Amino acid sequence: MDLRRLGELVHNGCIKTLRESSCGTEKTGGRRGKVKGPTFRISGVQVNAKLVISHEEELAPLHRSIPADPEERKRYTMPCHTKAAHFDVEWSREDDSNLLIGIYEYGYGSWEM
């Protein structure tokens, strides 16, 4: 339950920060002049509100299609045909389904082995 509360705290902080930001103006950070969106801090950790909300929106279709129940999730198969990947190894609909399940469970960008 604590993890859920933390997620809600981050989400609500992002929404509040985006509402309070002055018309979406962004500032340039010190490192290599990268553009940063509105940020806020939770326990000393800086959170980029625009980036978090963007990731939530990108993952929403996956959240709607992957079963929340772990047992049902094990049996999940993509309900549509996929385009051939043309990898150096065989790649199937089952592989695509397992990739989506992994993203659902661990997030995208979690590729270190």
PDB file of C-alpha atoms in Angstrom:
ATOM      1  CA  MET A   1       0.000   0.000   0.000  1.00  0.00           C
ATOM      2  CA  ASP A   2       2.903   2.389   0.638  1.00  0.00           C
ATOM      3  CA  LEU A   3       4.040   2.008  -2.963  1.00  0.00           C
ATOM      4  CA  ARG A   4       0.554   2.890  -4.206  1.00  0.00           C
ATOM      5  CA  ARG A   5       0.533   6.000  -1.994  1.00  0.00           C
ATOM      6  CA  LEU A   6       3.941   7.013  -3.337  1.00  0.00           C
ATOM      7  CA  GLY A   7       2.675   6.601  -6.899  1.00  0.00           C
ATOM      8  CA  GLU A   8      -0.373   8.725  -6.110  1.00  0.00           C
ATOM      9  CA  LEU A   9       1.831  11.338  -4.443  1.00  0.00           C
ATOM     10  CA  VAL A  10       4.077  11.534  -7.510  1.00  0.00           C
ATOM     11  CA  HIS A  11       1.114  11.650  -9.908  1.00  0.00           C
ATOM     12  CA  ASN A  12      -0.746  14.307  -7.919  1.00  0.00           C
ATOM     13  CA  GLY A  13       2.456  16.343  -7.526  1.00  0.00           C
ATOM     14  CA  CYS A  14       2.963  16.216 -11.287  1.00  0.00           C
ATOM     15  CA  ILE A  15      -0.592  17.359 -12.004  1.00  0.00           C
ATOM     16  CA  LYS A  16      -0.300  20.210  -9.482  1.00  0.00           C
ATOM     17  CA  THR A  17       3.088  21.289 -10.829  1.00  0.00           C
ATOM     18  CA  LEU A  18       1.870  21.283 -14.423  1.00  0.00           C
ATOM     19  CA  ARG A  19      -1.196  23.346 -13.479  1.00  0.00           C
ATOM     20  CA  GLU A  20       0.947  25.853 -11.594  1.00  0.00           C
ATOM     21  CA  SER A  21       3.659  26.131 -14.254  1.00  0.00           C
ATOM     22  CA  SER A  22       3.439  29.365 -16.166  1.00  0.00           C
ATOM     23  CA  CYS A  23       1.847  28.304 -19.454  1.00  0.00           C
ATOM     24  CA  GLY A  24       4.269  25.435 -19.952  1.00  0.00           C
ATOM     25  CA  THR A  25       7.413  27.568 -20.137  1.00  0.00           C
ATOM     26  CA  GLU A  26      10.496  25.472 -19.822  1.00  0.00           C
ATOM     27  CA  LYS A  27      13.924  26.381 -18.571  1.00  0.00           C
ATOM     28  CA  THR A  28      17.289  25.243 -19.798  1.00  0.00           C
ATOM     29  CA  GLY A  29      19.251  23.104 -17.367  1.00  0.00           C
ATOM     30  CA  GLY A  30      22.938  23.504 -16.672  1.00  0.00           C
ATOM     31  CA  ARG A  31      24.070  20.288 -18.352  1.00  0.00           C
ATOM     32  CA  ARG A  32      24.497  20.704 -22.109  1.00  0.00           C
ATOM     33  CA  GLY A  33      21.584  23.137 -22.233  1.00  0.00           C
ATOM     34  CA  LYS A  34      18.910  20.435 -22.169  1.00  0.00           C
ATOM     35  CA  VAL A  35      15.361  21.722 -21.936  1.00  0.00           C
ATOM     36  CA  LYS A  36      13.643  20.735 -18.699  1.00  0.00           C
ATOM     37  CA  GLY A  37       9.959  20.795 -17.989  1.00  0.00           C
ATOM     38  CA  PRO A  38       8.356  21.860 -14.722  1.00  0.00           C
ATOM     39  CA  THR A  39       9.795  19.955 -11.756  1.00  0.00           C
ATOM     40  CA  PHE A  40       9.087  19.458  -8.064  1.00  0.00           C
ATOM     41  CA  ARG A  41      10.831  17.632  -5.230  1.00  0.00           C
ATOM     42  CA  ILE A  42       9.792  14.673  -3.108  1.00  0.00           C
ATOM     43  CA  SER A  43      12.173  13.928  -0.237  1.00  0.00           C
ATOM     44  CA  GLY A  44      14.999  15.677  -2.061  1.00  0.00           C
ATOM     45  CA  VAL A  45      14.394  13.862  -5.358  1.00  0.00           C
ATOM     46  CA  GLN A  46      13.656  16.100  -8.328  1.00  0.00           C
ATOM     47  CA  VAL A  47      10.714  14.885 -10.433  1.00  0.00           C
ATOM     48  CA  ASN A  48      10.113  16.084 -13.993  1.00  0.00           C
ATOM     49  CA  ALA A  49       6.322  16.452 -14.011  1.00  0.00           C
ATOM     50  CA  LYS A  50       5.898  16.638 -17.776  1.00  0.00           C
ATOM     51  CA  LEU A  51       8.010  13.517 -18.343  1.00  0.00           C
ATOM     52  CA  VAL A  52       6.170  11.427 -15.723  1.00  0.00           C
ATOM     53  CA  ILE A  53       2.739  12.346 -17.080  1.00  0.00           C
ATOM     54  CA  SER A  54       3.967  11.659 -20.623  1.00  0.00           C
ATOM     55  CA  HIS A  55       5.101   8.162 -19.600  1.00  0.00           C
ATOM     56  CA  GLU A  56       1.765   7.507 -17.877  1.00  0.00           C
ATOM     57  CA  GLU A  57      -0.063   8.452 -21.088  1.00  0.00           C
ATOM     58  CA  GLU A  58       2.229   6.282 -23.230  1.00  0.00           C
ATOM     59  CA  LEU A  59       1.714   3.252 -20.983  1.00  0.00           C
ATOM     60  CA  ALA A  60      -2.083   3.639 -20.616  1.00  0.00           C
ATOM     61  CA  PRO A  61      -2.975   1.399 -23.619  1.00  0.00           C
ATOM     62  CA  LEU A  62      -0.682  -1.308 -22.270  1.00  0.00           C
ATOM     63  CA  HIS A  63      -2.301  -1.040 -18.826  1.00  0.00           C
ATOM     64  CA  ARG A  64      -5.732  -1.459 -20.430  1.00  0.00           C
ATOM     65  CA  SER A  65      -4.765  -4.529 -22.452  1.00  0.00           C
ATOM     66  CA  ILE A  66      -2.509  -6.551 -20.109  1.00  0.00           C
ATOM     67  CA  PRO A  67      -4.410  -8.457 -17.378  1.00  0.00           C
ATOM     68  CA  ALA A  68      -3.764  -7.232 -13.832  1.00  0.00           C
ATOM     69  CA  ASP A  69      -4.121 -10.754 -12.445  1.00  0.00           C
ATOM     70  CA  PRO A  70      -0.699 -12.479 -12.546  1.00  0.00           C
ATOM     71  CA  GLU A  71      -2.182 -15.860 -13.522  1.00  0.00           C
ATOM     72  CA  GLU A  72      -4.174 -14.369 -16.410  1.00  0.00           C
ATOM     73  CA  ARG A  73      -1.099 -12.378 -17.427  1.00  0.00           C
ATOM     74  CA  LYS A  74       0.904 -15.603 -17.862  1.00  0.00           C
ATOM     75  CA  ARG A  75      -1.604 -16.666 -20.536  1.00  0.00           C
ATOM     76  CA  TYR A  76      -1.765 -13.291 -22.291  1.00  0.00           C
ATOM     77  CA  THR A  77      -1.297 -13.267 -26.053  1.00  0.00           C
ATOM     78  CA  MET A  78      -1.488 -10.193 -28.251  1.00  0.00           C
ATOM     79  CA  PRO A  79      -4.946 -10.094 -29.826  1.00  0.00           C
ATOM     80  CA  CYS A  80      -3.676  -8.848 -33.184  1.00  0.00           C
ATOM     81  CA  HIS A  81      -1.315  -9.852 -35.958  1.00  0.00           C
ATOM     82  CA  THR A  82       2.182  -8.368 -35.779  1.00  0.00           C
ATOM     83  CA  LYS A  83       4.530  -7.394 -38.561  1.00  0.00           C
ATOM     84  CA  ALA A  84       7.595  -9.593 -39.101  1.00  0.00           C
ATOM     85  CA  ALA A  85      10.523  -8.233 -37.093  1.00  0.00           C
ATOM     86  CA  HIS A  86      13.316  -9.386 -39.447  1.00  0.00           C
ATOM     87  CA  PHE A  87      15.694 -10.037 -36.552  1.00  0.00           C
ATOM     88  CA  ASP A  88      18.646 -12.411 -36.752  1.00  0.00           C
ATOM     89  CA  VAL A  89      16.637 -14.801 -34.569  1.00  0.00           C
ATOM     90  CA  GLU A  90      13.121 -16.181 -34.830  1.00  0.00           C
ATOM     91  CA  TRP A  91      10.563 -13.804 -33.307  1.00  0.00           C
ATOM     92  CA  SER A  92       6.908 -14.680 -32.820  1.00  0.00           C
ATOM     93  CA  ARG A  93       3.649 -13.278 -31.520  1.00  0.00           C
ATOM     94  CA  GLU A  94       4.466 -15.045 -28.233  1.00  0.00           C
ATOM     95  CA  ASP A  95       7.774 -13.145 -28.058  1.00  0.00           C
ATOM     96  CA  ASP A  96       5.970  -9.842 -28.670  1.00  0.00           C
ATOM     97  CA  SER A  97       3.423 -10.741 -25.979  1.00  0.00           C
ATOM     98  CA  ASN A  98       6.171 -11.570 -23.484  1.00  0.00           C
ATOM     99  CA  LEU A  99       7.962  -8.310 -24.302  1.00  0.00           C
ATOM    100  CA  LEU A 100       4.780  -6.340 -23.537  1.00  0.00           C
ATOM    101  CA  ILE A 101       4.284  -8.272 -20.292  1.00  0.00           C
ATOM    102  CA  GLY A 102       7.866  -7.418 -19.304  1.00  0.00           C
ATOM    103  CA  ILE A 103       7.275  -3.726 -20.012  1.00  0.00           C
ATOM    104  CA  TYR A 104       4.027  -3.884 -18.009  1.00  0.00           C
ATOM    105  CA  GLU A 105       5.771  -5.490 -15.024  1.00  0.00           C
ATOM    106  CA  TYR A 106       9.165  -3.728 -15.084  1.00  0.00           C
ATOM    107  CA  GLY A 107       8.764  -0.622 -17.238  1.00  0.00           C
ATOM    108  CA  TYR A 108      10.446   0.279 -20.471  1.00  0.00           C
ATOM    109  CA  GLY A 109      14.107   1.131 -20.471  1.00  0.00           C
ATOM    110  CA  SER A 110      14.818  -1.643 -17.931  1.00  0.00           C
ATOM    111  CA  TRP A 111      17.094  -3.605 -20.222  1.00  0.00           C
ATOM    112  CA  GLU A 112      20.183  -4.277 -18.102  1.00  0.00           C
ATOM    113  CA  MET A 113      20.763  -7.960 -17.582  1.00  0.00           C
TER     114      MET A 113
END
